[in-house]
Amino acid sequence: MQTHTLLMPLDMHLHLRDGVMLENVAPLSAYSFSGAIVMPNLVSPVSSLKDIQEYKQRIMASVPNDYFEPYMTLFYKNYDKAFLESVADDITAIKLYPAGITTNSEGGVSSFNIKEMSETLEAMSELEIPLCVHGETDGFVMDREAEFMSIYELLASSFPKLKIIMEHITTKEAVEMLDKYENLYATITVHHLLLTLDDVVGGMMMPHNFCKPIAKRPEDLDALLSVALKAHPKVMFGSDSAPHPQNKKESCGCAAGVFTAPIALQLLCEIFEQYESLDNLQAFVSDNAQSIYGICPEFKEVTLEKRTFVIPQNYSSVVPIYAGQAINWAIQTVD
Ligand code: NCD
Ligand code: ZN
């Protein structure tokens, strides 16, 4: 039987939520990943030292039997330097959302005024705190990410020492930015390596494939594959696994978010094998992230095997991508 082993897989963009949802989904990520960058967009966003420390404790309490490192993030506001110094040891990054652009982002940035942001961004550069960005404007939905490129250019050129991570990129325009600015990096989800807009609304409307940013055109998918499959050193896997209860997805006014965490590694093996790139998967799911973020996760060895695996219809209240469908890779062992 064909197998493939991954060491210390990392998920560099993960939504774990809180309360019962956290208790349901955190063990699923902790099973197969060594750690994850945990998004701060709770209903009341993570924005103080107390919020960070208490949320981390709740996460750890939800995964009692597994080793799993939650790399904590703070919700971006124009914080002053003294505050950033006081939280620097407790966070791995700060996550910036344009106001109102996605789930629980109402308190985000409403105008990209470099002057107003400069104390925070200068301090982050000095303290070596990376800035993770949800890069979408409020324009036409298919153009939102491409339109945001000028803001990435402004941020990257104004703060050349700041590591800026273009989160969950979905377009060829974002791929092109990687080689243009030394301090721009990116995460890519597994669903954006599989879906185009056709898989969301081209036939029947598929709520479980709907997320922000929305899946784009075939040429965008090709551009994402071109950097992911060769594990371009500036790209990392970040699932953006975003659980919403089934009734919030299968409803009028479907919440944005695709749930992939428990099947992400299996799907990645399938994609990388299909394109004869399995040898590059280790760099994409861990090594690049370790170098970019300078993190050293605890040892974890995940062996996958090539056999038919039917994706469950649901994980508690959450329906995953491709529910009920057969894929070609399954997790064999985790040590
Ligand atoms: C995320 C969520 O549900 O929190 N949704 C999504 O579609 N990706 C928020 C986000 O990352 O945009
Ligand atoms: Zn996200």
Short mmCIF file of C-alpha atoms and ligand atoms in Angstrom, two decimals:
data_model
loop_
_atom_site.label_atom_id
_atom_site.label_comp_id
_atom_site.label_asym_id
_atom_site.label_seq_id
_atom_site.Cartn_x
_atom_site.Cartn_y
_atom_site.Cartn_z
CA MET A 1 0.00 0.00 0.00
CA GLN A 2 1.32 3.45 -0.90
CA THR A 3 1.90 5.67 2.12
CA HIS A 4 3.14 9.21 2.64
CA THR A 5 4.49 10.62 5.89
CA LEU A 6 4.28 14.26 6.93
CA LEU A 7 6.21 15.68 9.87
CA MET A 8 4.74 18.37 12.11
CA PRO A 9 1.94 19.57 9.84
CA LEU A 10 0.96 23.18 10.55
CA ASP A 11 -2.25 24.97 9.71
CA MET A 12 -1.30 28.64 9.37
CA HIS A 13 -4.88 29.99 9.31
CA LEU A 14 -7.56 28.29 11.39
CA HIS A 15 -10.89 29.28 12.94
CA LEU A 16 -11.54 27.40 16.17
CA ARG A 17 -14.46 29.51 17.47
CA ASP A 18 -15.46 29.22 21.11
CA GLY A 19 -17.76 27.32 23.49
CA VAL A 20 -19.32 24.09 22.23
CA MET A 21 -18.04 24.63 18.67
CA LEU A 22 -14.47 24.97 19.97
CA GLU A 23 -14.88 21.75 21.95
CA ASN A 24 -16.11 19.98 18.83
CA VAL A 25 -13.58 21.22 16.27
CA ALA A 26 -10.33 21.75 18.22
CA PRO A 27 -9.69 18.02 18.77
CA LEU A 28 -10.06 17.43 15.01
CA SER A 29 -7.20 19.82 14.21
CA ALA A 30 -5.15 18.69 17.21
CA TYR A 31 -5.31 15.11 15.97
CA SER A 32 -3.37 15.67 12.75
CA PHE A 33 -1.67 19.05 13.12
CA SER A 34 1.22 20.04 15.41
CA GLY A 35 -0.11 23.56 15.66
CA ALA A 36 -2.17 26.26 14.05
CA ILE A 37 -2.37 30.02 13.77
CA VAL A 38 -5.69 30.66 15.52
CA MET A 39 -7.84 33.44 14.11
CA PRO A 40 -9.10 36.12 16.55
CA ASN A 41 -12.51 36.84 14.97
CA LEU A 42 -14.64 35.64 17.85
CA VAL A 43 -18.01 37.37 18.34
CA SER A 44 -16.10 39.67 20.64
CA PRO A 45 -12.69 39.76 18.90
CA VAL A 46 -9.48 38.80 20.72
CA SER A 47 -8.06 42.24 21.50
CA SER A 48 -6.45 42.29 24.96
CA LEU A 49 -3.80 40.28 26.80
CA LYS A 50 -6.55 38.79 28.95
CA ASP A 51 -8.52 37.76 25.84
CA ILE A 52 -5.45 36.06 24.37
CA GLN A 53 -4.48 34.20 27.51
CA GLU A 54 -8.00 33.09 28.37
CA TYR A 55 -8.79 31.98 24.80
CA LYS A 56 -5.55 29.97 24.68
CA GLN A 57 -6.53 28.27 27.94
CA ARG A 58 -9.96 27.38 26.57
CA ILE A 59 -8.33 25.93 23.45
CA MET A 60 -5.88 23.85 25.48
CA ALA A 61 -8.74 22.62 27.67
CA SER A 62 -10.54 21.43 24.53
CA VAL A 63 -7.63 19.23 23.40
CA PRO A 64 -6.57 17.46 26.60
CA ASN A 65 -5.09 14.34 25.05
CA ASP A 66 -3.13 15.70 22.13
CA TYR A 67 -0.09 17.84 21.76
CA PHE A 68 -1.19 20.88 19.78
CA GLU A 69 0.21 24.40 19.85
CA PRO A 70 -2.32 27.19 19.32
CA TYR A 71 -0.31 30.09 17.91
CA MET A 72 -2.40 33.01 19.10
CA THR A 73 -3.29 36.13 17.15
CA LEU A 74 -4.65 39.51 18.12
CA PHE A 75 -7.39 41.33 16.20
CA TYR A 76 -5.77 44.35 14.50
CA LYS A 77 -6.58 47.83 15.73
CA ASN A 78 -4.28 50.86 15.79
CA TYR A 79 -2.63 49.71 19.04
CA ASP A 80 0.14 51.77 20.64
CA LYS A 81 3.67 50.51 21.08
CA ALA A 82 3.49 49.99 24.85
CA PHE A 83 0.48 47.71 24.45
CA LEU A 84 2.20 45.71 21.69
CA GLU A 85 5.29 45.25 23.88
CA SER A 86 3.07 43.92 26.64
CA VAL A 87 1.47 41.26 24.41
CA ALA A 88 4.40 40.39 22.12
CA ASP A 89 5.38 37.22 24.01
CA ASP A 90 1.81 35.89 23.95
CA ILE A 91 1.07 36.24 20.24
CA THR A 92 2.53 34.91 17.00
CA ALA A 93 0.85 37.41 14.67
CA ILE A 94 -1.77 40.13 14.38
CA LYS A 95 -4.70 39.66 12.01
CA LEU A 96 -6.08 42.60 10.09
CA TYR A 97 -9.61 42.57 8.67
CA PRO A 98 -11.09 45.36 6.59
CA ALA A 99 -14.20 46.39 8.53
CA GLY A 100 -17.26 44.26 7.77
CA ILE A 101 -15.62 42.22 5.01
CA THR A 102 -16.28 38.79 6.53
CA THR A 103 -17.58 36.98 9.64
CA ASN A 104 -17.13 39.00 12.87
CA SER A 105 -14.94 41.68 11.27
CA GLU A 106 -17.11 44.71 12.07
CA GLY A 107 -14.40 46.19 14.33
CA GLY A 108 -11.74 45.99 11.62
CA VAL A 109 -9.96 48.70 9.65
CA SER A 110 -12.27 51.08 7.80
CA SER A 111 -9.63 53.11 5.98
CA PHE A 112 -6.06 52.24 5.12
CA ASN A 113 -4.57 55.52 6.27
CA ILE A 114 -0.86 54.79 6.51
CA LYS A 115 -0.26 57.74 8.82
CA GLU A 116 -2.84 56.49 11.31
CA MET A 117 -1.51 52.95 11.13
CA SER A 118 2.17 53.74 11.26
CA GLU A 119 2.77 53.66 15.03
CA THR A 120 1.29 50.16 15.18
CA LEU A 121 2.97 48.85 12.05
CA GLU A 122 6.37 50.35 12.95
CA ALA A 123 6.16 48.78 16.40
CA MET A 124 5.18 45.44 14.88
CA SER A 125 8.20 45.64 12.55
CA GLU A 126 10.49 46.32 15.50
CA LEU A 127 8.97 43.61 17.66
CA GLU A 128 8.99 41.22 14.66
CA ILE A 129 5.27 40.53 14.87
CA PRO A 130 3.96 39.43 11.45
CA LEU A 131 0.81 41.06 10.05
CA CYS A 132 -1.74 38.63 8.59
CA VAL A 133 -4.20 40.35 6.25
CA HIS A 134 -7.63 39.46 4.89
CA GLY A 135 -7.03 41.16 1.56
CA GLU A 136 -10.38 42.13 0.06
CA THR A 137 -11.96 45.47 -0.79
CA ASP A 138 -15.73 45.99 -0.67
CA GLY A 139 -15.92 46.05 -4.50
CA PHE A 140 -17.52 43.53 -6.87
CA VAL A 141 -17.10 40.12 -5.27
CA MET A 142 -14.93 38.59 -8.01
CA ASP A 143 -12.61 41.64 -8.06
CA ARG A 144 -12.21 42.26 -4.33
CA GLU A 145 -8.88 40.50 -3.93
CA ALA A 146 -7.30 41.89 -7.10
CA GLU A 147 -8.42 45.39 -6.06
CA PHE A 148 -6.69 44.94 -2.71
CA MET A 149 -3.26 44.51 -4.37
CA SER A 150 -2.58 48.26 -4.28
CA ILE A 151 -3.08 48.18 -0.49
CA TYR A 152 -0.62 45.29 -0.17
CA GLU A 153 1.87 47.31 -2.24
CA LEU A 154 1.39 50.34 -0.02
CA LEU A 155 1.84 48.33 3.17
CA ALA A 156 4.80 46.33 1.84
CA SER A 157 6.67 49.38 0.57
CA SER A 158 5.88 51.62 3.56
CA PHE A 159 6.97 48.99 6.12
CA PRO A 160 9.73 46.99 4.40
CA LYS A 161 10.76 45.21 7.63
CA LEU A 162 7.22 44.06 8.43
CA LYS A 163 6.39 40.49 7.43
CA ILE A 164 3.01 40.69 5.72
CA ILE A 165 1.06 37.52 5.04
CA MET A 166 -1.57 37.69 2.32
CA GLU A 167 -4.08 35.28 3.80
CA HIS A 168 -6.01 32.66 1.79
CA ILE A 169 -5.01 34.01 -1.64
CA THR A 170 -7.33 33.12 -4.52
CA THR A 171 -6.09 35.03 -7.57
CA LYS A 172 -3.26 35.17 -10.07
CA GLU A 173 -2.76 38.82 -9.08
CA ALA A 174 -1.89 37.80 -5.52
CA VAL A 175 0.43 35.04 -6.76
CA GLU A 176 2.30 37.63 -8.83
CA MET A 177 2.87 39.81 -5.74
CA LEU A 178 4.96 37.12 -4.04
CA ASP A 179 8.02 37.78 -6.16
CA LYS A 180 7.51 41.53 -6.26
CA TYR A 181 8.02 42.39 -2.57
CA GLU A 182 10.48 40.64 -0.31
CA ASN A 183 8.26 41.07 2.75
CA LEU A 184 5.05 39.60 1.25
CA TYR A 185 4.13 35.98 1.94
CA ALA A 186 0.90 34.02 1.50
CA THR A 187 -1.24 31.24 2.85
CA ILE A 188 -3.28 29.04 0.54
CA THR A 189 -6.24 26.87 1.56
CA VAL A 190 -6.92 23.37 0.30
CA HIS A 191 -10.37 24.31 -1.03
CA HIS A 192 -8.90 27.07 -3.21
CA LEU A 193 -6.67 24.38 -4.79
CA LEU A 194 -9.82 22.47 -5.74
CA LEU A 195 -12.70 24.85 -6.43
CA THR A 196 -13.63 27.54 -8.89
CA LEU A 197 -16.75 29.71 -8.84
CA ASP A 198 -18.45 26.99 -10.89
CA ASP A 199 -18.26 24.68 -7.87
CA VAL A 200 -20.09 27.30 -5.78
CA VAL A 201 -22.82 28.58 -8.11
CA GLY A 202 -22.22 27.05 -11.56
CA GLY A 203 -24.84 24.35 -11.07
CA MET A 204 -26.97 23.97 -7.98
CA MET A 205 -25.85 26.42 -5.30
CA MET A 206 -23.37 24.68 -2.99
CA PRO A 207 -23.36 26.36 0.43
CA HIS A 208 -20.55 24.19 1.81
CA ASN A 209 -18.23 25.50 -0.94
CA PHE A 210 -19.07 29.12 -0.16
CA CYS A 211 -16.43 31.19 1.61
CA LYS A 212 -14.66 34.53 1.65
CA PRO A 213 -12.75 35.11 -0.51
CA ILE A 214 -14.98 33.29 -2.99
CA ALA A 215 -13.35 30.71 -5.31
CA LYS A 216 -12.38 32.37 -8.59
CA ARG A 217 -11.60 31.44 -12.22
CA PRO A 218 -9.79 28.42 -13.66
CA GLU A 219 -6.74 30.56 -14.45
CA ASP A 220 -6.60 31.68 -10.82
CA LEU A 221 -6.77 28.07 -9.67
CA ASP A 222 -3.88 27.27 -12.03
CA ALA A 223 -1.81 30.14 -10.61
CA LEU A 224 -2.41 28.92 -7.05
CA LEU A 225 -1.47 25.36 -8.01
CA SER A 226 1.69 26.62 -9.71
CA VAL A 227 3.08 28.00 -6.44
CA ALA A 228 1.58 25.46 -4.00
CA LEU A 229 2.69 22.33 -5.88
CA LYS A 230 6.29 23.46 -6.04
CA ALA A 231 6.06 24.75 -2.45
CA HIS A 232 7.24 28.23 -3.37
CA PRO A 233 9.22 29.22 -0.23
CA LYS A 234 6.89 32.16 0.48
CA VAL A 235 3.67 30.13 0.55
CA MET A 236 2.30 28.09 3.42
CA PHE A 237 -0.73 25.93 3.95
CA GLY A 238 -3.46 27.69 5.94
CA SER A 239 -6.78 25.87 5.83
CA ASP A 240 -9.06 28.80 6.71
CA SER A 241 -11.24 25.98 7.97
CA ALA A 242 -14.23 28.00 9.18
CA PRO A 243 -16.93 25.96 10.90
CA HIS A 244 -20.51 27.17 10.93
CA PRO A 245 -23.43 25.02 12.16
CA GLN A 246 -25.30 23.22 9.37
CA ASN A 247 -28.41 25.40 9.85
CA LYS A 248 -26.36 28.56 9.28
CA LYS A 249 -24.94 27.16 6.02
CA GLU A 250 -28.08 25.52 4.61
CA SER A 251 -30.23 28.59 5.03
CA CYS A 252 -31.33 31.78 3.40
CA GLY A 253 -28.28 33.97 4.04
CA CYS A 254 -25.61 31.26 4.05
CA ALA A 255 -22.63 32.02 6.33
CA ALA A 256 -19.24 32.19 4.58
CA GLY A 257 -16.75 29.48 5.46
CA VAL A 258 -15.65 26.04 4.27
CA PHE A 259 -14.94 23.37 6.88
CA THR A 260 -11.89 21.30 5.93
CA ALA A 261 -9.71 20.81 9.04
CA PRO A 262 -10.19 17.05 9.58
CA ILE A 263 -9.71 16.14 5.91
CA ALA A 264 -7.21 18.78 4.79
CA LEU A 265 -4.12 16.55 4.82
CA GLN A 266 -5.95 13.75 3.00
CA LEU A 267 -7.12 16.16 0.28
CA LEU A 268 -3.65 17.71 0.00
CA CYS A 269 -2.11 14.26 -0.54
CA GLU A 270 -4.67 13.62 -3.25
CA ILE A 271 -3.93 16.91 -5.05
CA PHE A 272 -0.14 16.70 -4.73
CA GLU A 273 -0.15 13.05 -5.86
CA GLN A 274 -2.34 13.89 -8.85
CA TYR A 275 0.24 16.45 -10.00
CA GLU A 276 3.22 14.22 -9.11
CA SER A 277 4.36 16.70 -6.47
CA LEU A 278 4.05 14.68 -3.24
CA ASP A 279 7.72 15.34 -2.46
CA ASN A 280 6.92 19.05 -2.08
CA LEU A 281 3.99 18.62 0.32
CA GLN A 282 6.19 18.61 3.45
CA ALA A 283 7.50 22.09 2.64
CA PHE A 284 3.99 23.36 1.88
CA VAL A 285 2.41 22.00 5.09
CA SER A 286 5.21 22.71 7.52
CA ASP A 287 8.78 23.59 6.53
CA ASN A 288 8.01 26.90 4.80
CA ALA A 289 5.86 28.03 7.73
CA GLN A 290 8.59 27.12 10.21
CA SER A 291 11.09 29.31 8.34
CA ILE A 292 8.74 32.21 7.65
CA TYR A 293 7.41 32.44 11.21
CA GLY A 294 10.57 31.13 12.93
CA ILE A 295 8.61 28.52 14.90
CA CYS A 296 9.70 25.05 16.03
CA PRO A 297 6.70 22.82 16.56
CA GLU A 298 6.82 19.72 18.73
CA PHE A 299 7.36 16.47 16.90
CA LYS A 300 4.36 14.84 15.26
CA GLU A 301 4.44 12.26 12.49
CA VAL A 302 1.34 11.72 10.38
CA THR A 303 1.30 8.82 7.94
CA LEU A 304 -1.34 8.78 5.24
CA GLU A 305 -2.23 5.76 3.13
CA LYS A 306 -3.68 5.54 -0.34
CA ARG A 307 -7.09 3.93 0.05
CA THR A 308 -10.70 4.90 -0.41
CA PHE A 309 -11.97 7.12 2.39
CA VAL A 310 -15.53 8.40 2.50
CA ILE A 311 -15.72 11.87 4.02
CA PRO A 312 -18.23 11.89 6.90
CA GLN A 313 -21.59 13.59 6.34
CA ASN A 314 -20.92 15.77 9.36
CA TYR A 315 -18.65 16.39 12.30
CA SER A 316 -21.13 17.14 15.07
CA SER A 317 -23.12 20.17 13.84
CA VAL A 318 -20.74 20.98 10.97
CA VAL A 319 -20.85 19.68 7.40
CA PRO A 320 -17.40 19.36 5.78
CA ILE A 321 -16.46 20.01 2.17
CA TYR A 322 -17.26 16.99 -0.06
CA ALA A 323 -19.46 15.38 2.63
CA GLY A 324 -20.26 11.77 1.73
CA GLN A 325 -17.82 11.69 -1.18
CA ALA A 326 -14.99 9.19 -1.58
CA ILE A 327 -11.40 10.41 -1.76
CA ASN A 328 -8.18 8.44 -2.30
CA TRP A 329 -6.16 9.14 0.84
CA ALA A 330 -6.79 8.46 4.52
CA ILE A 331 -4.83 8.97 7.73
CA GLN A 332 -3.16 5.71 8.77
CA THR A 333 -1.29 6.65 11.95
CA VAL A 334 -0.35 9.68 14.03
CA ASP A 335 2.67 9.47 16.35
C1 NCD B 1 -14.28 33.02 7.99
C2 NCD B 1 -15.13 32.77 9.22
O1 NCD B 1 -16.19 32.16 9.09
O2 NCD B 1 -14.72 33.15 10.31
N1 NCD B 1 -15.06 32.79 6.80
C3 NCD B 1 -14.60 32.52 5.56
O3 NCD B 1 -15.41 32.45 4.65
N2 NCD B 1 -13.32 32.30 5.33
C4 NCD B 1 -13.70 34.37 8.06
C5 NCD B 1 -12.62 34.63 7.04
O4 NCD B 1 -11.50 34.13 7.17
O5 NCD B 1 -12.90 35.37 6.08
ZN ZN B 2 -10.23 32.90 7.86
#
